[in-house]
Tab-separated table of N, CA and C in Angstrom:
chain	number	residue	atom	x	y	z
V	3	MET	N	-144.583	30.343	-135.138
V	3	MET	CA	-144.258	31.172	-134.180
V	3	MET	C	-145.440	32.069	-133.874
V	4	ALA	N	-145.591	32.253	-132.368
V	4	ALA	CA	-146.794	32.888	-132.327
V	4	ALA	C	-146.235	34.406	-132.178
V	5	ARG	N	-147.169	35.212	-132.409
V	5	ARG	CA	-147.115	36.874	-132.785
V	5	ARG	C	-147.117	37.372	-131.505
V	6	CYS	N	-146.289	38.335	-131.128
V	6	CYS	CA	-146.393	38.954	-129.711
V	6	CYS	C	-147.553	40.172	-129.996
V	7	ALA	N	-148.418	40.520	-128.734
V	7	ALA	CA	-149.231	41.423	-129.030
V	7	ALA	C	-148.875	42.582	-129.110
V	8	GLU	N	-148.904	43.560	-129.821
V	8	GLU	CA	-148.503	45.072	-129.539
V	8	GLU	C	-149.310	45.581	-128.269
V	9	PRO	N	-148.192	46.434	-127.746
V	9	PRO	CA	-148.782	47.230	-126.524
V	9	PRO	C	-149.758	48.122	-127.157
V	10	ALA	N	-150.956	48.216	-126.146
V	10	ALA	CA	-152.100	49.087	-126.141
V	10	ALA	C	-151.793	50.364	-126.621
V	11	PRO	N	-151.858	51.017	-127.612
V	11	PRO	CA	-151.586	52.675	-127.596
V	11	PRO	C	-152.089	53.357	-126.605
V	12	VAL	N	-151.468	54.424	-126.123
V	12	VAL	CA	-151.954	55.202	-125.013
V	12	VAL	C	-152.594	56.461	-125.873
V	13	PRO	N	-153.917	56.522	-125.492
V	13	PRO	CA	-154.746	57.587	-126.451
V	13	PRO	C	-154.213	59.249	-126.048
V	14	THR	N	-154.074	59.564	-127.251
V	14	THR	CA	-153.441	61.085	-126.895
V	14	THR	C	-154.462	61.902	-126.347
V	15	ALA	N	-155.548	61.668	-126.424
V	15	ALA	CA	-156.457	62.786	-125.808
V	15	ALA	C	-156.318	62.875	-124.276
V	16	LEU	N	-156.037	61.543	-123.679
V	16	LEU	CA	-155.863	61.642	-122.156
V	16	LEU	C	-155.035	62.837	-121.430
V	17	PRO	N	-153.592	62.857	-121.780
V	17	PRO	CA	-153.087	64.002	-121.316
V	17	PRO	C	-153.757	65.248	-121.473
V	18	GLY	N	-154.317	65.976	-122.694
V	18	GLY	CA	-154.837	67.055	-122.802
V	18	GLY	C	-155.961	66.919	-121.994
V	19	TRP	N	-156.523	65.811	-121.719
V	19	TRP	CA	-157.778	66.056	-120.853
V	19	TRP	C	-157.670	66.309	-119.381
V	20	LEU	N	-156.431	65.265	-118.966
V	20	LEU	CA	-155.997	66.012	-117.441
V	20	LEU	C	-155.134	67.518	-117.438
V	21	VAL	N	-154.805	67.753	-118.233
V	21	VAL	CA	-154.206	69.058	-118.267
V	21	VAL	C	-155.454	69.989	-118.353
V	22	GLY	N	-156.388	69.751	-119.062
V	22	GLY	CA	-157.880	70.734	-119.017
V	22	GLY	C	-158.645	70.495	-117.615
V	23	ILE	N	-158.502	69.346	-117.178
V	23	ILE	CA	-159.340	69.298	-115.734
V	23	ILE	C	-158.361	69.956	-114.734
V	24	ALA	N	-157.104	70.098	-114.797
V	24	ALA	CA	-156.288	70.784	-114.032
V	24	ALA	C	-156.324	72.286	-114.103
V	25	ARG	N	-156.478	72.431	-115.339
V	25	ARG	CA	-156.310	74.068	-115.658
V	25	ARG	C	-157.653	74.666	-115.108
V	26	HIS	N	-158.791	73.627	-115.278
V	26	HIS	CA	-160.015	74.694	-114.943
V	26	HIS	C	-160.339	74.289	-113.057
V	27	LYS	N	-159.675	73.612	-112.558
V	27	LYS	CA	-159.556	73.304	-111.189
V	27	LYS	C	-158.771	74.788	-110.682
V	28	ILE	N	-157.860	74.948	-111.214
V	28	ILE	CA	-156.995	75.854	-110.651
V	28	ILE	C	-157.802	77.239	-110.872
V	29	ALA	N	-158.170	77.530	-111.970
V	29	ALA	CA	-158.984	78.557	-112.356
V	29	ALA	C	-160.341	78.928	-111.259
V	30	ASP	N	-161.045	77.636	-111.063
V	30	ASP	CA	-161.886	77.835	-109.799
V	30	ASP	C	-161.469	78.295	-108.535
V	31	VAL	N	-160.205	77.739	-108.275
V	31	VAL	CA	-159.433	78.093	-106.749
V	31	VAL	C	-159.391	79.749	-107.107
V	32	LEU	N	-158.687	80.219	-108.193
V	32	LEU	CA	-158.297	81.322	-108.323
V	32	LEU	C	-159.372	82.446	-108.236
V	33	GLN	N	-160.378	82.007	-108.972
V	33	GLN	CA	-162.033	82.610	-108.791
V	33	GLN	C	-162.403	82.743	-107.715
V	34	ALA	N	-162.217	81.605	-107.014
V	34	ALA	CA	-162.935	81.496	-105.463
V	34	ALA	C	-162.198	82.509	-104.800
V	35	ARG	N	-160.900	82.593	-104.922
V	35	ARG	CA	-159.881	83.269	-104.038
V	35	ARG	C	-160.418	85.011	-104.217
V	36	GLY	N	-160.352	85.088	-105.455
V	36	GLY	CA	-160.900	86.729	-105.789
V	36	GLY	C	-162.355	86.992	-105.352
V	37	GLN	N	-162.867	86.156	-105.171
V	37	GLN	CA	-164.441	86.653	-104.914
V	37	GLN	C	-164.115	86.878	-103.380
V	38	GLU	N	-163.640	85.815	-102.586
V	38	GLU	CA	-163.360	86.158	-101.244
V	38	GLU	C	-162.534	87.530	-100.832
V	39	SER	N	-161.641	87.796	-101.759
V	39	SER	CA	-161.029	88.791	-101.257
V	39	SER	C	-161.789	89.878	-101.671
V	40	ARG	N	-162.591	89.951	-102.749
V	40	ARG	CA	-163.304	91.188	-102.981
V	40	ARG	C	-164.327	91.336	-101.647
V	41	ARG	N	-165.092	90.039	-101.376
V	41	ARG	CA	-166.012	90.179	-100.193
V	41	ARG	C	-165.559	90.930	-99.055
V	42	LEU	N	-164.145	90.549	-98.701
V	42	LEU	CA	-163.399	91.328	-97.613
V	42	LEU	C	-163.019	92.276	-97.879
V	43	ARG	N	-162.697	92.930	-99.036
V	43	ARG	CA	-162.490	94.283	-99.182
V	43	ARG	C	-163.965	95.078	-99.080
V	44	ALA	N	-164.984	94.588	-99.390
V	44	ALA	CA	-166.161	95.338	-99.199
V	44	ALA	C	-166.729	95.600	-97.506
V	45	VAL	N	-166.402	94.651	-97.061
V	45	VAL	CA	-166.434	94.444	-95.665
V	45	VAL	C	-165.663	95.479	-94.949
V	46	ALA	N	-164.582	95.340	-95.431
V	46	ALA	CA	-163.386	96.016	-94.626
V	46	ALA	C	-163.918	97.819	-95.102
V	47	ASP	N	-164.328	98.244	-96.480
V	47	ASP	CA	-164.803	99.150	-96.664
V	47	ASP	C	-166.128	100.088	-95.885
V	48	GLU	N	-166.980	99.055	-95.839
V	48	GLU	CA	-168.266	99.365	-95.325
V	48	GLU	C	-168.038	99.622	-93.612
V	49	THR	N	-166.823	98.885	-92.955
V	49	THR	CA	-166.763	98.995	-91.766
V	49	THR	C	-165.417	100.401	-91.338
V	50	GLY	N	-165.010	100.820	-92.437
V	50	GLY	CA	-164.068	101.727	-92.239
V	50	GLY	C	-162.671	101.266	-91.925
V	51	ARG	N	-162.329	100.079	-92.165
V	51	ARG	CA	-160.993	99.369	-91.890
V	51	ARG	C	-160.014	99.793	-92.846
V	52	ILE	N	-160.400	99.971	-93.950
V	52	ILE	CA	-159.325	100.416	-95.100
V	52	ILE	C	-159.593	102.066	-95.069
V	53	GLY	N	-158.310	102.715	-95.049
V	53	GLY	CA	-158.117	103.890	-95.136
V	53	GLY	C	-157.968	104.506	-93.911
V	54	PRO	N	-158.023	106.062	-94.141
V	54	PRO	CA	-157.589	106.719	-92.753
V	54	PRO	C	-158.610	106.347	-91.756
V	55	ALA	N	-158.580	106.145	-90.338
V	55	ALA	CA	-159.178	106.140	-89.347
V	55	ALA	C	-160.318	107.060	-89.216
V	56	PRO	N	-161.393	106.842	-89.015
V	56	PRO	CA	-162.587	107.854	-89.005
V	56	PRO	C	-162.469	108.806	-87.740
V	57	ALA	N	-162.812	110.057	-87.838
V	57	ALA	CA	-162.740	110.849	-86.854
V	57	ALA	C	-163.771	110.380	-85.687
V	58	ARG	N	-163.016	110.718	-84.601
V	58	ARG	CA	-164.081	110.100	-83.357
V	58	ARG	C	-164.914	111.290	-82.986
V	59	ASP	N	-166.168	110.617	-82.516
V	59	ASP	CA	-167.162	111.339	-81.945
V	59	ASP	C	-167.585	111.361	-80.522
V	60	HIS	N	-167.036	112.534	-80.245
V	60	HIS	CA	-166.791	112.568	-78.717
V	60	HIS	C	-168.220	112.648	-77.894
V	61	ALA	N	-168.998	113.314	-78.701
V	61	ALA	CA	-170.479	113.547	-78.227
V	61	ALA	C	-171.010	112.150	-78.421
V	62	LEU	N	-170.903	111.457	-79.211
V	62	LEU	CA	-171.677	110.163	-79.285
V	62	LEU	C	-170.915	108.983	-78.337
V	63	GLU	N	-169.890	109.074	-77.861
V	63	GLU	CA	-169.239	108.455	-76.879
V	63	GLU	C	-169.858	108.848	-75.290
V	64	ILE	N	-169.649	110.257	-75.480
V	64	ILE	CA	-170.433	110.525	-74.056
V	64	ILE	C	-171.812	110.317	-74.009
V	65	ALA	N	-172.581	110.399	-74.976
V	65	ALA	CA	-174.073	109.622	-74.724
V	65	ALA	C	-174.046	108.284	-74.652
V	66	ILE	N	-173.073	107.319	-75.106
V	66	ILE	CA	-173.138	106.120	-74.821
V	66	ILE	C	-172.809	105.914	-73.314
V	67	ILE	N	-171.875	106.491	-72.772
V	67	ILE	CA	-171.014	106.291	-71.360
V	67	ILE	C	-172.469	106.769	-70.187
V	68	ALA	N	-173.295	108.046	-70.708
V	68	ALA	CA	-174.104	108.129	-70.032
V	68	ALA	C	-175.408	107.459	-69.773
V	69	GLU	N	-175.534	106.963	-71.164
V	69	GLU	CA	-176.597	106.002	-70.962
V	69	GLU	C	-176.356	104.547	-70.456
V	70	LEU	N	-175.085	104.260	-70.548
V	70	LEU	CA	-174.845	102.921	-69.842
V	70	LEU	C	-174.765	103.475	-68.581
V	71	GLU	N	-174.356	104.542	-67.657
V	71	GLU	CA	-174.722	104.678	-66.393
V	71	GLU	C	-175.874	104.806	-66.004
V	72	ALA	N	-177.156	105.287	-66.938
V	72	ALA	CA	-178.522	105.616	-66.484
V	72	ALA	C	-179.181	104.150	-66.555
V	73	MET	N	-178.608	103.164	-67.103
V	73	MET	CA	-179.375	101.974	-67.312
V	73	MET	C	-179.587	101.202	-65.978
V	74	GLY	N	-178.511	101.475	-65.016
V	74	GLY	CA	-178.737	100.639	-63.732
V	74	GLY	C	-178.325	99.201	-63.936
V	75	ASP	N	-178.645	98.669	-62.597
V	75	ASP	CA	-178.290	96.927	-62.576
V	75	ASP	C	-179.408	96.332	-63.154
V	76	PRO	N	-179.220	95.319	-63.570
V	76	PRO	CA	-177.865	94.489	-64.141
V	76	PRO	C	-177.499	94.825	-65.218
V	77	ARG	N	-178.164	95.579	-66.263
V	77	ARG	CA	-178.241	95.607	-67.693
V	77	ARG	C	-176.773	96.673	-67.672
V	78	GLY	N	-176.771	97.663	-66.998
V	78	GLY	CA	-175.736	98.742	-67.506
V	78	GLY	C	-174.369	98.306	-66.895
V	79	PRO	N	-173.770	97.603	-65.705
V	79	PRO	CA	-172.805	96.619	-65.754
V	79	PRO	C	-172.547	95.601	-66.922
V	80	ILE	N	-173.328	94.961	-67.199
V	80	ILE	CA	-173.357	93.968	-68.199
V	80	ILE	C	-172.847	94.483	-69.503
V	81	LEU	N	-173.511	95.593	-70.151
V	81	LEU	CA	-172.927	96.259	-71.018
V	81	LEU	C	-171.705	96.987	-71.006
V	82	ARG	N	-171.387	97.592	-69.856
V	82	ARG	CA	-170.213	98.011	-69.615
V	82	ARG	C	-168.976	96.955	-69.864
V	83	MET	N	-169.135	95.949	-69.109
V	83	MET	CA	-168.233	94.822	-69.211
V	83	MET	C	-168.241	93.986	-70.719
V	84	THR	N	-169.202	93.973	-71.492
V	84	THR	CA	-168.975	93.380	-72.575
V	84	THR	C	-168.576	94.551	-73.627
V	85	ILE	N	-169.147	95.564	-73.543
V	85	ILE	CA	-168.495	96.666	-74.433
V	85	ILE	C	-167.222	97.231	-74.193
V	86	MET	N	-167.227	97.558	-73.122
V	86	MET	CA	-165.866	98.540	-72.721
V	86	MET	C	-164.747	97.729	-72.432
V	87	GLU	N	-164.955	96.543	-71.842
V	87	GLU	CA	-164.132	95.599	-71.334
V	87	GLU	C	-163.636	94.291	-72.146
V	88	GLY	N	-164.745	94.262	-72.817
V	88	GLY	CA	-164.339	93.115	-74.096
V	88	GLY	C	-164.672	91.686	-73.543
V	89	LEU	N	-165.494	92.045	-72.337
V	89	LEU	CA	-165.681	90.459	-71.929
V	89	LEU	C	-166.537	89.981	-72.570
V	90	SER	N	-166.263	88.146	-72.626
V	90	SER	CA	-167.628	87.236	-73.259
V	90	SER	C	-168.619	87.194	-72.325
V	91	HIS	N	-169.907	86.788	-72.533
V	91	HIS	CA	-171.155	86.882	-71.837
V	91	HIS	C	-171.001	85.612	-70.844
V	92	SER	N	-170.122	84.762	-71.148
V	92	SER	CA	-169.440	83.715	-70.016
V	92	SER	C	-169.085	84.254	-68.932
V	93	ASP	N	-167.880	85.357	-69.316
V	93	ASP	CA	-166.909	85.866	-68.410
V	93	ASP	C	-168.100	86.948	-67.484
V	94	VAL	N	-168.696	87.573	-67.875
V	94	VAL	CA	-169.740	88.368	-67.125
V	94	VAL	C	-170.585	87.632	-66.300
V	95	ALA	N	-171.243	86.401	-66.753
V	95	ALA	CA	-171.964	85.898	-65.935
V	95	ALA	C	-171.369	85.301	-64.818
V	96	ASP	N	-169.971	84.762	-64.876
V	96	ASP	CA	-169.199	84.456	-63.518
V	96	ASP	C	-168.741	85.633	-63.072
V	97	ARG	N	-168.390	86.730	-63.191
V	97	ARG	CA	-168.296	87.971	-62.321
V	97	ARG	C	-169.321	88.271	-61.681
V	98	LEU	N	-170.593	88.186	-62.352
V	98	LEU	CA	-171.828	89.134	-61.583
V	98	LEU	C	-172.528	87.716	-60.944
V	99	ASP	N	-172.050	86.460	-61.243
V	99	ASP	CA	-172.635	85.331	-60.439
V	99	ASP	C	-174.114	85.314	-60.641
V	100	LEU	N	-174.177	85.511	-62.197
V	100	LEU	CA	-175.607	85.360	-62.757
V	100	LEU	C	-175.940	84.088	-63.752
V	101	PRO	N	-176.820	83.471	-64.252
V	101	PRO	CA	-176.786	82.702	-65.332
V	101	PRO	C	-176.544	83.245	-66.756
V	102	LEU	N	-175.951	82.171	-67.417
V	102	LEU	CA	-175.469	82.786	-68.649
V	102	LEU	C	-176.844	83.051	-69.557
V	103	GLY	N	-177.703	82.634	-69.603
V	103	GLY	CA	-179.059	83.109	-70.409
V	103	GLY	C	-179.521	84.676	-69.851
V	104	THR	N	-179.625	84.752	-68.976
V	104	THR	CA	-179.897	86.177	-68.123
V	104	THR	C	-178.951	87.347	-68.643
V	105	VAL	N	-177.585	86.689	-68.362
V	105	VAL	CA	-176.557	87.815	-69.070
V	105	VAL	C	-176.669	88.118	-70.496
V	106	LYS	N	-177.269	87.214	-71.063
V	106	LYS	CA	-177.301	87.406	-72.761
V	106	LYS	C	-178.566	88.306	-72.804
V	107	SER	N	-179.751	87.798	-72.370
V	107	SER	CA	-181.120	88.573	-72.137
V	107	SER	C	-180.946	89.818	-71.838
V	108	HIS	N	-180.121	90.303	-71.019
V	108	HIS	CA	-179.910	91.721	-70.739
V	108	HIS	C	-179.320	92.361	-71.525
V	109	ALA	N	-178.014	92.036	-72.146
V	109	ALA	CA	-177.284	92.603	-72.744
V	109	ALA	C	-178.076	92.688	-74.302
V	110	ARG	N	-178.888	91.703	-74.759
V	110	ARG	CA	-179.421	91.954	-75.935
V	110	ARG	C	-180.524	93.278	-75.655
V	111	ARG	N	-181.309	93.024	-74.485
V	111	ARG	CA	-182.304	94.310	-74.212
V	111	ARG	C	-181.729	95.594	-74.203
V	112	GLY	N	-180.590	95.596	-73.571
V	112	GLY	CA	-179.894	96.768	-73.242
V	112	GLY	C	-179.148	97.609	-74.499
V	113	LEU	N	-178.695	96.348	-75.425
V	113	LEU	CA	-177.885	96.806	-76.831
V	113	LEU	C	-179.394	97.567	-77.769
V	114	ILE	N	-180.617	96.804	-77.602
V	114	ILE	CA	-181.958	97.464	-78.200
V	114	ILE	C	-182.242	98.944	-77.668
V	115	HIS	N	-182.092	99.016	-76.482
V	115	HIS	CA	-182.384	100.168	-75.968
V	115	HIS	C	-181.260	101.214	-76.244
V	116	LEU	N	-179.994	100.939	-76.099
V	116	LEU	CA	-178.805	101.484	-76.582
V	116	LEU	C	-178.895	101.955	-78.023
V	117	ARG	N	-179.203	101.277	-79.006
V	117	ARG	CA	-179.370	101.421	-80.319
V	117	ARG	C	-180.529	102.502	-80.707
V	118	GLN	N	-181.503	102.655	-79.824
V	118	GLN	CA	-182.875	103.335	-79.689
V	118	GLN	C	-182.363	104.866	-79.577
V	119	VAL	N	-181.600	104.782	-78.497
V	119	VAL	CA	-181.065	105.905	-77.892
V	119	VAL	C	-180.164	106.703	-78.758
V	120	LEU	N	-179.228	105.873	-79.502
V	120	LEU	CA	-178.420	106.348	-80.395
V	120	LEU	C	-178.784	106.791	-81.751
V	121	LYS	N	-179.934	106.277	-81.952
V	121	LYS	CA	-180.809	106.575	-83.232
V	121	LYS	C	-181.453	108.037	-83.013
V	122	GLU	N	-181.980	108.504	-81.982
V	122	GLU	CA	-182.280	109.605	-81.225
V	122	GLU	C	-181.231	110.627	-81.249
V	123	VAL	N	-180.269	110.385	-80.938
V	123	VAL	CA	-179.153	111.524	-80.687
V	123	VAL	C	-178.584	111.572	-82.353
V	124	ARG	N	-178.427	110.857	-83.331
V	124	ARG	CA	-178.282	110.901	-84.592
V	124	ARG	C	-179.190	111.978	-85.379
V	125	ASP	N	-180.571	111.606	-84.964
V	125	ASP	CA	-181.600	112.296	-85.871
V	125	ASP	C	-181.460	113.428	-84.955
V	126	ASP	N	-181.034	113.572	-83.902
V	126	ASP	CA	-181.151	115.338	-83.482
V	126	ASP	C	-180.063	116.069	-84.306
V	127	ASP	N	-179.053	115.487	-84.645
V	127	ASP	CA	-177.652	116.126	-85.124
V	127	ASP	C	-178.349	116.918	-86.707
């Protein structure tokens, strides 16, 4: 009579190994979420979005508006549309019938100029 082969024993280490892998994967995901949460909080703290709203600086707003008016065409209107109205560069290009690259160049140069003026205004305080 032939003997029946015994079923191969299931290694006891396999379930423990799978649980260990799953535990480490879960820990990695939770750690990544925590890091992302800390990064978002740091950015929010830096931009002032957490906590009470900062007091508005009306003198600074007046200086910005005055400088935008003094810039003239087409830089002033381009920055007014992008900053004040929140339009995209594409929308501004369509409204003013200008090439998109031209709008982007004027916006960049205008922002650089505005940054320099604002730096002077803050340095005077």
